[in-house]
CSV table of C-alpha atoms in Angstrom, one decimal:
chain,number,residue,atom,x,y,z
A,1,UNK,CA,0.0,0.0,0.0
A,2,UNK,CA,2.3,2.7,-1.2
A,3,UNK,CA,0.0,5.6,-2.2
A,4,UNK,CA,-1.7,7.8,0.3
A,5,UNK,CA,-5.0,9.3,-0.3
A,6,UNK,CA,-6.2,11.9,2.1
A,7,UNK,CA,-9.3,13.5,0.9
A,8,UNK,CA,-10.5,16.2,3.1
A,9,UNK,CA,-14.0,15.6,4.5
A,10,UNK,CA,-16.3,17.9,2.6
A,11,UNK,CA,-19.4,18.0,4.8
A,12,UNK,CA,-18.9,17.0,8.5
A,13,UNK,CA,-16.1,19.0,10.0
A,14,UNK,CA,-16.6,17.5,13.4
A,15,UNK,CA,-15.3,14.1,12.5
A,16,UNK,CA,-11.8,13.3,13.8
A,17,UNK,CA,-9.3,12.2,11.2
A,18,UNK,CA,-7.3,9.4,12.6
A,19,UNK,CA,-3.9,8.5,11.2
A,20,UNK,CA,-4.5,4.7,11.1
A,21,UNK,CA,-4.5,3.2,7.7
A,22,UNK,CA,-6.3,-0.2,7.3
A,23,UNK,CA,-4.0,-3.0,6.2
A,24,UNK,CA,-4.3,-6.5,4.9
A,25,UNK,CA,-3.7,-9.3,7.3
A,26,UNK,CA,-0.7,-11.6,6.8
A,27,UNK,CA,-2.5,-14.9,6.0
A,28,UNK,CA,-2.6,-17.2,3.0
A,29,UNK,CA,-6.1,-16.1,2.2
A,30,UNK,CA,-5.5,-12.4,2.5
A,31,UNK,CA,-6.6,-11.8,-1.1
A,32,UNK,CA,-8.7,-14.3,-3.0
A,33,UNK,CA,-10.9,-13.9,-6.1
A,34,UNK,CA,-13.7,-12.2,-4.3
A,35,UNK,CA,-12.7,-11.6,-0.7
A,36,UNK,CA,-9.9,-10.0,1.3
A,37,UNK,CA,-8.8,-10.0,4.9
A,38,UNK,CA,-8.1,-6.9,7.0
A,39,UNK,CA,-6.5,-6.5,10.4
A,40,UNK,CA,-9.0,-5.4,13.0
A,41,UNK,CA,-8.6,-1.8,14.0
A,42,UNK,CA,-7.7,-2.6,17.6
A,43,UNK,CA,-6.8,0.3,20.0
A,44,UNK,CA,-7.8,2.8,17.4
A,45,UNK,CA,-11.2,3.8,18.6
A,46,UNK,CA,-10.6,3.6,22.3
A,47,UNK,CA,-11.7,7.2,22.9
A,48,UNK,CA,-15.1,6.7,21.3
A,49,UNK,CA,-16.8,4.4,23.8
A,50,UNK,CA,-20.3,4.5,22.4
A,51,UNK,CA,-19.6,4.4,18.8
A,52,UNK,CA,-20.4,1.9,16.1
A,53,UNK,CA,-17.5,1.2,13.8
A,54,UNK,CA,-18.3,0.6,10.2
A,55,UNK,CA,-16.2,-0.4,7.3
A,56,UNK,CA,-16.4,1.6,4.1
A,57,UNK,CA,-15.5,-0.2,0.9
A,58,UNK,CA,-15.1,2.1,-2.2
A,59,UNK,CA,-13.8,2.2,-5.7
A,60,UNK,CA,-11.6,5.0,-6.7
A,61,UNK,CA,-14.6,7.2,-7.6
A,62,UNK,CA,-16.1,6.3,-4.3
A,63,UNK,CA,-13.2,7.8,-2.3
A,64,UNK,CA,-14.2,11.2,-3.6
A,65,UNK,CA,-18.0,10.6,-3.6
A,66,UNK,CA,-18.4,9.2,-0.2
A,67,UNK,CA,-19.2,11.6,2.5
A,68,UNK,CA,-19.0,10.7,6.2
A,69,UNK,CA,-22.6,11.7,6.9
A,70,UNK,CA,-23.7,8.4,5.2
A,71,UNK,CA,-26.0,6.2,7.3
A,72,UNK,CA,-25.7,2.5,7.3
A,73,UNK,CA,-29.3,1.8,6.3
A,74,UNK,CA,-29.3,4.1,3.3
A,75,UNK,CA,-29.9,2.3,0.1
A,76,UNK,CA,-27.5,4.5,-1.8
A,77,UNK,CA,-24.7,3.1,0.2
A,78,UNK,CA,-25.9,-0.5,0.0
A,79,UNK,CA,-23.9,-3.5,-1.0
A,80,UNK,CA,-26.4,-4.7,-3.6
A,81,UNK,CA,-26.0,-1.6,-5.7
A,82,UNK,CA,-22.2,-1.7,-5.6
A,83,UNK,CA,-20.4,-1.0,-7.9
A,84,UNK,CA,-22.8,-0.4,-10.7
A,85,UNK,CA,-25.1,2.1,-9.1
A,86,UNK,CA,-23.0,3.3,-6.2
A,87,UNK,CA,-19.3,3.7,-5.7
A,88,UNK,CA,-19.1,2.8,-2.0
A,89,UNK,CA,-20.9,0.8,0.6
A,90,UNK,CA,-20.9,0.3,4.4
A,91,UNK,CA,-20.6,-3.1,6.0
A,92,UNK,CA,-19.2,-5.1,9.0
A,93,UNK,CA,-20.8,-2.8,11.6
A,94,UNK,CA,-19.7,-3.6,15.2
A,95,UNK,CA,-19.8,-1.9,18.6
A,96,UNK,CA,-16.7,-0.2,19.7
A,97,UNK,CA,-16.0,-2.7,22.5
A,98,UNK,CA,-15.3,-5.4,19.8
A,99,UNK,CA,-12.2,-3.5,18.8
A,100,UNK,CA,-10.9,-2.7,22.3
A,101,UNK,CA,-7.3,-2.9,23.0
A,102,UNK,CA,-5.7,-6.3,23.6
A,103,UNK,CA,-2.4,-7.3,25.2
A,104,UNK,CA,0.4,-7.0,22.6
A,105,UNK,CA,1.1,-10.8,22.5
A,106,UNK,CA,-2.4,-11.8,21.6
A,107,UNK,CA,-3.1,-13.5,18.3
A,108,UNK,CA,-3.9,-11.6,15.1
A,109,UNK,CA,-7.5,-10.6,14.9
A,110,UNK,CA,-9.0,-10.2,11.4
A,111,UNK,CA,-12.0,-9.1,9.4
A,112,UNK,CA,-12.9,-11.0,6.3
A,113,UNK,CA,-14.6,-8.8,3.7
A,114,UNK,CA,-16.8,-10.8,1.4
A,115,UNK,CA,-17.6,-13.8,3.4
A,116,UNK,CA,-21.4,-13.7,3.5
A,117,UNK,CA,-22.8,-15.3,0.4
A,118,UNK,CA,-26.3,-15.7,1.6
A,119,UNK,CA,-27.4,-12.1,1.6
A,120,UNK,CA,-25.5,-11.0,-1.5
A,121,UNK,CA,-28.7,-10.6,-3.6
A,122,UNK,CA,-31.0,-9.7,-0.8
A,123,UNK,CA,-31.8,-6.0,-1.0
A,124,UNK,CA,-33.3,-6.0,2.5
A,125,UNK,CA,-29.8,-6.5,3.9
A,126,UNK,CA,-28.0,-3.4,2.6
A,127,UNK,CA,-25.0,-3.9,4.8
A,128,UNK,CA,-24.4,-7.4,3.6
A,129,UNK,CA,-20.7,-8.4,3.7
A,130,UNK,CA,-21.1,-10.0,0.3
A,131,UNK,CA,-18.4,-11.2,-2.0
A,132,UNK,CA,-16.9,-8.5,-4.2
A,133,UNK,CA,-18.0,-8.8,-7.8
A,134,UNK,CA,-14.9,-7.7,-9.6
A,135,UNK,CA,-11.1,-7.7,-9.0
A,136,UNK,CA,-11.1,-4.1,-8.0
A,137,UNK,CA,-9.0,-2.2,-7.0
A,138,UNK,CA,-10.8,-1.2,-3.8
A,139,UNK,CA,-10.0,1.2,-1.0
A,140,UNK,CA,-11.3,0.8,2.5
A,141,UNK,CA,-11.5,2.9,5.7
A,142,UNK,CA,-13.2,2.6,9.1
A,143,UNK,CA,-15.9,5.1,10.2
A,144,UNK,CA,-17.0,5.6,13.8
A,145,UNK,CA,-20.7,6.6,14.1
A,146,UNK,CA,-22.4,7.8,17.2
A,147,UNK,CA,-26.1,8.0,16.9
A,148,UNK,CA,-25.8,8.3,13.1
A,149,UNK,CA,-23.3,11.1,13.4
A,150,UNK,CA,-19.8,10.4,12.3
A,151,UNK,CA,-17.3,11.2,14.9
A,152,UNK,CA,-14.1,9.6,13.6
A,153,UNK,CA,-12.7,8.2,10.5
A,154,UNK,CA,-9.4,6.6,9.5
A,155,UNK,CA,-7.3,7.2,6.5
A,156,UNK,CA,-8.1,5.3,3.3
A,157,UNK,CA,-6.1,2.2,2.8
A,158,UNK,CA,-3.9,1.7,-0.2
A,159,UNK,CA,-5.5,0.0,-3.3
A,160,UNK,CA,-6.5,-3.6,-2.7
A,161,UNK,CA,-6.6,-5.6,-5.9
A,162,UNK,CA,-8.2,-9.0,-5.9
A,163,UNK,CA,-6.8,-12.1,-7.6
A,164,UNK,CA,-7.8,-12.9,-11.2
A,165,UNK,CA,-7.7,-16.5,-12.2
A,166,UNK,CA,-5.6,-17.4,-15.2
A,167,UNK,CA,-6.5,-20.0,-17.8
A,168,UNK,CA,-5.5,-23.6,-17.1
A,169,UNK,CA,-1.9,-24.1,-18.2
A,170,UNK,CA,-1.3,-26.2,-21.2
A,171,UNK,CA,1.0,-29.1,-20.6
A,172,UNK,CA,4.3,-29.0,-22.4
A,173,UNK,CA,4.5,-30.9,-25.7
A,174,UNK,CA,5.4,-34.5,-25.6
A,175,UNK,CA,8.7,-33.9,-27.3
A,176,UNK,CA,10.1,-31.8,-24.6
A,177,UNK,CA,12.2,-32.8,-21.6
A,178,UNK,CA,14.0,-36.0,-22.6
A,179,UNK,CA,16.2,-36.8,-19.8
A,180,UNK,CA,19.8,-37.9,-20.3
A,181,UNK,CA,19.1,-41.2,-18.5
A,182,UNK,CA,16.4,-42.2,-21.0
A,183,UNK,CA,18.7,-41.5,-23.9
A,184,UNK,CA,21.5,-43.5,-22.3
A,185,UNK,CA,19.3,-46.5,-21.7
A,186,UNK,CA,17.9,-46.5,-25.2
A,187,UNK,CA,21.2,-46.0,-26.9
A,188,UNK,CA,23.1,-48.6,-24.8
A,189,UNK,CA,20.4,-51.3,-25.1
A,190,UNK,CA,20.1,-50.8,-28.8
A,191,UNK,CA,23.8,-51.2,-29.3
A,192,UNK,CA,23.8,-54.4,-27.1
A,193,UNK,CA,20.9,-55.9,-29.0
A,194,UNK,CA,22.6,-55.2,-32.3
A,195,UNK,CA,25.8,-56.9,-31.1
A,196,UNK,CA,23.8,-59.9,-29.9
A,197,UNK,CA,22.0,-60.3,-33.2
A,198,UNK,CA,25.3,-60.0,-35.1
A,199,UNK,CA,27.0,-62.6,-32.9
A,200,UNK,CA,24.0,-64.9,-33.3
A,201,UNK,CA,24.2,-64.7,-37.1
A,202,UNK,CA,28.0,-65.2,-36.9
A,203,UNK,CA,27.4,-68.2,-34.7
A,204,UNK,CA,24.9,-69.8,-37.1
A,205,UNK,CA,27.1,-69.1,-40.1
A,206,UNK,CA,30.2,-70.7,-38.6
A,207,UNK,CA,28.4,-74.1,-38.6
A,208,UNK,CA,27.1,-75.6,-41.9
A,209,UNK,CA,23.7,-73.8,-41.6
A,210,UNK,CA,24.8,-70.9,-43.8
A,211,UNK,CA,25.0,-71.2,-47.6
A,212,UNK,CA,28.6,-69.9,-47.6
A,213,UNK,CA,29.8,-72.6,-45.3
A,214,UNK,CA,33.3,-72.8,-44.0
A,215,UNK,CA,35.9,-75.1,-45.4
A,216,UNK,CA,37.3,-77.7,-43.1
A,217,UNK,CA,40.1,-79.6,-44.7
A,218,UNK,CA,39.0,-82.9,-43.3
A,219,UNK,CA,35.6,-83.1,-44.8
A,220,UNK,CA,36.5,-82.5,-48.4
A,221,UNK,CA,39.0,-85.2,-48.9
A,222,UNK,CA,38.2,-88.8,-49.3
A,223,UNK,CA,40.6,-91.3,-47.9
A,224,UNK,CA,41.4,-94.5,-49.7
A,225,UNK,CA,42.9,-97.4,-47.8
A,226,UNK,CA,44.6,-100.1,-49.7
A,227,UNK,CA,44.1,-103.2,-47.8
A,228,UNK,CA,47.2,-104.8,-49.2
A,229,UNK,CA,47.4,-107.5,-46.5
A,230,UNK,CA,44.2,-109.0,-48.0
A,231,UNK,CA,45.9,-109.3,-51.5
A,232,UNK,CA,49.0,-110.9,-50.0
A,233,UNK,CA,47.0,-113.6,-48.3
A,234,UNK,CA,45.0,-114.5,-51.5
A,235,UNK,CA,48.3,-114.6,-53.5
A,236,UNK,CA,49.8,-116.9,-50.9
A,237,UNK,CA,47.1,-119.5,-51.3
A,238,UNK,CA,47.4,-119.8,-55.0
B,1,UNK,CA,43.2,-83.3,-23.5
B,2,UNK,CA,43.4,-82.1,-19.9
B,3,UNK,CA,43.9,-78.4,-20.8
B,4,UNK,CA,40.8,-78.1,-23.0
B,5,UNK,CA,38.9,-80.2,-20.6
B,6,UNK,CA,39.6,-77.7,-17.9
B,7,UNK,CA,38.7,-74.9,-20.2
B,8,UNK,CA,35.4,-76.5,-21.0
B,9,UNK,CA,34.7,-77.1,-17.4
B,10,UNK,CA,35.4,-73.5,-16.5
B,11,UNK,CA,33.2,-72.3,-19.4
B,12,UNK,CA,30.4,-74.5,-18.2
B,13,UNK,CA,30.8,-73.4,-14.7
B,14,UNK,CA,30.7,-69.7,-15.6
B,15,UNK,CA,27.6,-70.2,-17.8
B,16,UNK,CA,25.8,-72.1,-15.1
B,17,UNK,CA,26.6,-69.3,-12.6
B,18,UNK,CA,25.5,-66.7,-15.1
B,19,UNK,CA,22.2,-68.5,-15.6
B,20,UNK,CA,21.6,-68.9,-11.9
B,21,UNK,CA,22.0,-65.1,-11.5
B,22,UNK,CA,19.6,-64.5,-14.3
B,23,UNK,CA,17.1,-66.8,-12.7
B,24,UNK,CA,17.2,-65.0,-9.4
B,25,UNK,CA,17.1,-61.6,-11.1
B,26,UNK,CA,14.0,-62.8,-13.0
B,27,UNK,CA,12.3,-63.7,-9.7
B,28,UNK,CA,13.3,-60.3,-8.3
B,29,UNK,CA,12.0,-58.5,-11.4
B,30,UNK,CA,8.7,-60.2,-11.2
B,31,UNK,CA,8.3,-59.4,-7.5
B,32,UNK,CA,9.2,-55.8,-8.0
B,33,UNK,CA,6.8,-55.4,-10.9
B,34,UNK,CA,4.0,-57.1,-9.1
B,35,UNK,CA,4.5,-54.6,-6.3
B,36,UNK,CA,4.3,-51.7,-8.7
B,37,UNK,CA,1.2,-53.0,-10.5
B,38,UNK,CA,-0.6,-53.4,-7.2
B,39,UNK,CA,-0.4,-49.6,-6.8
B,40,UNK,CA,0.1,-49.2,-3.1
B,41,UNK,CA,-0.2,-45.4,-3.2
B,42,UNK,CA,-3.4,-45.4,-5.3
B,43,UNK,CA,-2.0,-43.2,-8.0
B,44,UNK,CA,-3.1,-45.2,-11.0
B,45,UNK,CA,-6.4,-43.2,-11.6
B,46,UNK,CA,-4.3,-40.1,-12.1
B,47,UNK,CA,-2.3,-41.7,-14.8
B,48,UNK,CA,-5.3,-43.3,-16.4
B,49,UNK,CA,-7.0,-39.9,-16.7
B,50,UNK,CA,-3.9,-38.4,-18.4
B,51,UNK,CA,-4.0,-41.4,-20.8
B,52,UNK,CA,-0.4,-41.7,-20.1
B,53,UNK,CA,-0.2,-44.9,-18.1
B,54,UNK,CA,2.5,-46.7,-20.0
B,55,UNK,CA,4.8,-47.0,-17.0
B,56,UNK,CA,2.2,-49.5,-15.8
B,57,UNK,CA,2.4,-51.3,-19.1
B,58,UNK,CA,6.1,-51.5,-18.6
B,59,UNK,CA,5.6,-53.0,-15.2
B,60,UNK,CA,3.2,-55.6,-16.6
B,61,UNK,CA,5.7,-56.6,-19.3
B,62,UNK,CA,8.3,-56.9,-16.5
B,63,UNK,CA,6.2,-59.5,-14.7
B,64,UNK,CA,6.1,-61.8,-17.6
B,65,UNK,CA,9.7,-61.2,-18.6
B,66,UNK,CA,10.7,-62.1,-15.1
B,67,UNK,CA,9.0,-65.5,-15.3
B,68,UNK,CA,10.4,-66.0,-18.8
B,69,UNK,CA,13.9,-65.3,-17.5
B,70,UNK,CA,13.5,-67.8,-14.7
B,71,UNK,CA,12.3,-70.6,-17.0
B,72,UNK,CA,14.9,-69.9,-19.6
B,73,UNK,CA,17.7,-69.9,-17.0
B,74,UNK,CA,16.7,-73.4,-16.0
B,75,UNK,CA,16.7,-74.4,-19.6
B,76,UNK,CA,20.1,-72.9,-20.1
B,77,UNK,CA,21.6,-74.7,-17.1
B,78,UNK,CA,20.3,-78.0,-18.4
B,79,UNK,CA,21.5,-77.3,-21.9
B,80,UNK,CA,25.0,-76.4,-20.7
B,81,UNK,CA,25.3,-79.4,-18.4
B,82,UNK,CA,24.3,-81.8,-21.2
B,83,UNK,CA,26.2,-79.8,-23.9
B,84,UNK,CA,23.2,-80.3,-26.1
B,85,UNK,CA,23.3,-78.1,-29.2
B,86,UNK,CA,19.6,-78.1,-29.8
B,87,UNK,CA,18.6,-77.1,-26.3
B,88,UNK,CA,21.1,-74.3,-26.4
B,89,UNK,CA,20.0,-73.1,-29.7
B,90,UNK,CA,16.4,-72.9,-28.4
B,91,UNK,CA,17.7,-71.2,-25.3
B,92,UNK,CA,19.5,-68.5,-27.3
B,93,UNK,CA,16.6,-67.8,-29.6
B,94,UNK,CA,14.1,-67.5,-26.8
B,95,UNK,CA,16.5,-65.4,-24.7
B,96,UNK,CA,16.8,-63.0,-27.6
B,97,UNK,CA,13.0,-62.6,-27.8
B,98,UNK,CA,12.9,-62.0,-24.0
B,99,UNK,CA,15.7,-59.6,-24.3
B,100,UNK,CA,13.8,-57.5,-26.9
B,101,UNK,CA,10.7,-57.4,-24.7
B,102,UNK,CA,12.6,-56.4,-21.6
B,103,UNK,CA,14.3,-53.7,-23.6
B,104,UNK,CA,10.9,-52.3,-24.7
B,105,UNK,CA,9.8,-52.3,-21.1
B,106,UNK,CA,12.9,-50.4,-19.9
B,107,UNK,CA,12.7,-47.8,-22.7
B,108,UNK,CA,9.0,-47.3,-22.1
B,109,UNK,CA,9.4,-46.8,-18.4
B,110,UNK,CA,12.2,-44.3,-18.9
B,111,UNK,CA,10.5,-42.4,-21.6
B,112,UNK,CA,7.1,-42.0,-20.0
B,113,UNK,CA,8.5,-41.0,-16.7
B,114,UNK,CA,9.7,-37.9,-18.5
B,115,UNK,CA,6.1,-36.9,-19.2
B,116,UNK,CA,5.2,-36.8,-15.5
B,117,UNK,CA,5.7,-33.0,-14.9
B,118,UNK,CA,3.9,-30.8,-12.3
B,119,UNK,CA,2.1,-29.1,-15.1
B,120,UNK,CA,0.6,-32.4,-16.3
B,121,UNK,CA,-1.0,-33.1,-12.9
B,122,UNK,CA,-1.9,-29.5,-12.4
B,123,UNK,CA,-3.8,-29.4,-15.6
B,124,UNK,CA,-5.6,-32.6,-14.9
B,125,UNK,CA,-6.5,-31.6,-11.3
B,126,UNK,CA,-7.9,-28.3,-12.4
B,127,UNK,CA,-9.9,-29.8,-15.3
B,128,UNK,CA,-11.3,-32.8,-13.5
B,129,UNK,CA,-11.4,-32.4,-9.7
B,130,UNK,CA,-15.1,-32.2,-8.7
B,131,UNK,CA,-16.2,-31.6,-12.3
B,132,UNK,CA,-19.9,-31.6,-12.3
B,133,UNK,CA,-20.9,-32.3,-15.9
B,134,UNK,CA,-19.4,-35.3,-17.9
B,135,UNK,CA,-19.3,-35.7,-21.6
B,136,UNK,CA,-19.7,-39.4,-21.6
B,137,UNK,CA,-19.3,-42.5,-19.4
B,138,UNK,CA,-15.6,-42.7,-19.8
B,139,UNK,CA,-15.2,-39.0,-18.9
B,140,UNK,CA,-17.4,-39.6,-15.8
B,141,UNK,CA,-15.3,-42.6,-14.8
B,142,UNK,CA,-12.0,-40.6,-15.1
B,143,UNK,CA,-13.5,-37.7,-13.2
B,144,UNK,CA,-14.6,-39.9,-10.3
B,145,UNK,CA,-11.2,-41.5,-10.3
B,146,UNK,CA,-9.3,-38.2,-10.2
B,147,UNK,CA,-11.6,-36.8,-7.5
B,148,UNK,CA,-11.3,-39.8,-5.3
B,149,UNK,CA,-7.5,-40.0,-5.7
B,150,UNK,CA,-7.0,-36.3,-4.9
B,151,UNK,CA,-9.3,-36.5,-1.9
B,152,UNK,CA,-7.2,-39.4,-0.5
B,153,UNK,CA,-4.0,-37.7,-1.4
B,154,UNK,CA,-4.9,-34.5,0.4
B,155,UNK,CA,-6.2,-36.3,3.5
B,156,UNK,CA,-3.3,-38.7,3.9
B,157,UNK,CA,-0.4,-36.5,3.0
B,158,UNK,CA,-1.8,-33.3,4.5
B,159,UNK,CA,-1.3,-31.4,1.3
B,160,UNK,CA,-3.3,-29.2,-1.0
B,161,UNK,CA,-3.1,-28.7,-4.8
B,162,UNK,CA,0.0,-29.5,-6.8
B,163,UNK,CA,2.2,-26.5,-5.7
B,164,UNK,CA,-0.1,-25.4,-2.8
B,165,UNK,CA,-3.5,-24.0,-2.1
B,166,UNK,CA,-2.7,-21.0,-4.3
B,167,UNK,CA,-3.2,-23.3,-7.4
B,168,UNK,CA,-6.9,-23.0,-6.8
B,169,UNK,CA,-6.7,-19.2,-6.7
B,170,UNK,CA,-4.4,-18.7,-9.5
B,171,UNK,CA,-6.1,-20.7,-12.2
B,172,UNK,CA,-9.7,-21.3,-13.3
B,173,UNK,CA,-10.9,-24.8,-12.7
B,174,UNK,CA,-13.9,-27.1,-12.9
B,175,UNK,CA,-14.1,-26.9,-9.1
B,176,UNK,CA,-14.5,-23.1,-9.3
B,177,UNK,CA,-17.6,-23.5,-11.5
B,178,UNK,CA,-19.6,-25.2,-8.8
B,179,UNK,CA,-18.0,-23.8,-5.7
B,180,UNK,CA,-17.8,-20.0,-5.3
B,181,UNK,CA,-14.7,-18.3,-4.2
B,182,UNK,CA,-16.0,-16.8,-1.0
B,183,UNK,CA,-17.1,-20.1,0.5
B,184,UNK,CA,-14.5,-22.3,-1.0
B,185,UNK,CA,-11.2,-20.5,-1.7
B,186,UNK,CA,-9.8,-24.0,-1.9
B,187,UNK,CA,-11.5,-27.4,-1.5
B,188,UNK,CA,-12.7,-28.6,1.9
B,189,UNK,CA,-10.1,-31.4,1.9
B,190,UNK,CA,-7.3,-28.9,2.1
B,191,UNK,CA,-8.5,-28.1,5.7
B,192,UNK,CA,-7.0,-29.9,8.6
B,193,UNK,CA,-9.6,-32.5,9.6
B,194,UNK,CA,-10.5,-34.0,12.9
B,195,UNK,CA,-11.2,-37.7,13.5
B,196,UNK,CA,-14.7,-37.5,12.1
B,197,UNK,CA,-13.6,-36.0,8.8
B,198,UNK,CA,-14.8,-32.4,9.6
B,199,UNK,CA,-12.5,-29.4,9.4
B,200,UNK,CA,-11.4,-28.4,12.9
B,201,UNK,CA,-11.9,-24.8,12.2
B,202,UNK,CA,-13.7,-23.9,8.9
B,203,UNK,CA,-13.2,-20.2,9.1
B,204,UNK,CA,-9.6,-20.6,10.0
B,205,UNK,CA,-9.2,-22.8,6.9
B,206,UNK,CA,-10.9,-20.3,4.6
B,207,UNK,CA,-8.7,-17.5,6.0
B,208,UNK,CA,-5.6,-19.5,5.6
B,209,UNK,CA,-4.5,-19.5,9.2
B,210,UNK,CA,-1.5,-21.8,9.7
B,211,UNK,CA,-2.5,-24.9,11.5
B,212,UNK,CA,-6.0,-25.1,10.1
B,213,UNK,CA,-5.2,-25.7,6.4
B,214,UNK,CA,-2.6,-27.7,4.5
B,215,UNK,CA,-0.1,-25.4,3.0
B,216,UNK,CA,2.1,-27.9,1.2
B,217,UNK,CA,1.7,-29.0,-2.4
B,218,UNK,CA,1.0,-32.6,-3.2
B,219,UNK,CA,3.5,-32.9,-6.1
B,220,UNK,CA,6.2,-34.7,-4.0
B,221,UNK,CA,3.7,-37.2,-2.8
B,222,UNK,CA,2.8,-38.0,-6.4
B,223,UNK,CA,6.1,-37.8,-8.1
B,224,UNK,CA,8.0,-39.7,-5.4
B,225,UNK,CA,6.3,-43.1,-5.8
B,226,UNK,CA,5.9,-42.7,-9.6
B,227,UNK,CA,9.6,-41.9,-10.1
B,228,UNK,CA,10.6,-44.8,-7.9
B,229,UNK,CA,8.4,-47.1,-10.0
B,230,UNK,CA,9.7,-45.8,-13.3
B,231,UNK,CA,13.4,-45.8,-12.4
B,232,UNK,CA,13.0,-49.2,-10.6
B,233,UNK,CA,11.6,-50.9,-13.7
B,234,UNK,CA,14.0,-49.1,-16.1
B,235,UNK,CA,17.3,-49.4,-14.2
B,236,UNK,CA,16.9,-52.8,-12.8
B,237,UNK,CA,15.8,-54.0,-16.2
B,238,UNK,CA,18.9,-52.4,-17.7
B,239,UNK,CA,21.2,-54.1,-15.2
B,240,UNK,CA,19.6,-57.5,-15.9
B,241,UNK,CA,20.0,-56.9,-19.6
B,242,UNK,CA,23.6,-56.0,-19.3
B,243,UNK,CA,24.3,-59.2,-17.4
B,244,UNK,CA,22.2,-61.3,-19.8
B,245,UNK,CA,24.2,-59.8,-22.7
B,246,UNK,CA,27.4,-61.3,-21.3
B,247,UNK,CA,25.8,-64.6,-20.6
B,248,UNK,CA,24.3,-64.8,-24.0
B,249,UNK,CA,27.6,-64.0,-25.7
B,250,UNK,CA,29.3,-66.7,-23.6
B,251,UNK,CA,26.6,-69.2,-24.5
B,252,UNK,CA,26.9,-68.5,-28.2
B,253,UNK,CA,30.7,-69.0,-28.0
B,254,UNK,CA,30.2,-72.2,-26.1
B,255,UNK,CA,27.6,-73.4,-28.6
B,256,UNK,CA,30.0,-72.8,-31.5
B,257,UNK,CA,32.7,-74.8,-29.8
B,258,UNK,CA,30.5,-77.9,-29.1
B,259,UNK,CA,31.4,-80.7,-31.5
B,260,UNK,CA,28.8,-83.2,-32.6
């Protein structure tokens, strides 16, 4: 929240201008698509014991249009007409004692703006804390009212922009991201299979299965044995 | 002659040892692949919905290859001991076929593991989790599988979304169509639950107060088991194939030295 907007109050000069600036709480859900979470304004309104503290939510135009004499029940500052027909609305009204000072070590206390979905379309609840219809940006401030007369107001907060959802990411193409391990496995196994097939063929061809054949000197020659001792015996008889 | 006799004996001994190792590795491969196919982490529906479930196909092939290796190693031992050329030729041919199948399984597991990126699961979660309208029966089946799996994942691992609960805020989703942002900034299952399955503090969960919601992403719980599965099938298969390569070369050499 870097920019400061201090618009001088145009009508009611009796309202105190406090220096507190509302801020977002430090939680995961601080800003969602239609809600945001503020820190409670503890110890700020201690002087104003009988006051009712209201939250004013406005667009940029609403910061100038809103005057502190607004009443919570007025239809021109109702949630249902925001932001099309009105540029600000009042909500989250509470008695001052809800925001009294706590010891410093107490837990964070928060206000969630936009949490009531049931009354969002119900014009009879003009102060509905309904979900915000667009991403914003919005400015907020707290207003202390005593018998419908504003007695104190804080500064406007910095711009609060809600989250806009992006389109679903497309998954990366199937050709991307080949890891080195996969390439190594494929390459090495292919080479090993090729070597095995080559060795298998060589093995088959080294026996007589292949047409080429291999020449063993023993098989081609034919040996003749002269059985001369048979001849001698027959010659001896004659 | 004594020298070649010794040589033959050594060759036989080495081949028998090689085949024993192949047999045991075959049993181990079957056991490992049965473990993966049984899907102990319940992640199969996620892969089925991405239509990218080939690492399970690789595990199925691994089961049958393991059995084949066991049977062939026994055949090989018998063939080497009897020095029977026919048996060994059958052994070599069948081993080459098994080798090719196991090679396909390894390469498939390694390749498809590369597809399992966070974006893949993110896209699927956003498109299918708690999607209300289905195009056809197949679509409905996949949607139910994805929803059930994510619910289990988020409950058991205390996590939310792929990178974190901000996934539900940053992107449009089928979930967002039926659940408005104010009541459900993220799904109910991202809240910390009590024993009855109810969030312990619903407002705290919606606000994002630490302790009432799960702030981690589930990607580690998904990718850990799937990576182990893919690398287990791929690298163990690769090791078996390298050993089998040596044994097969030795067997071919032995076969060519056997005289009728």
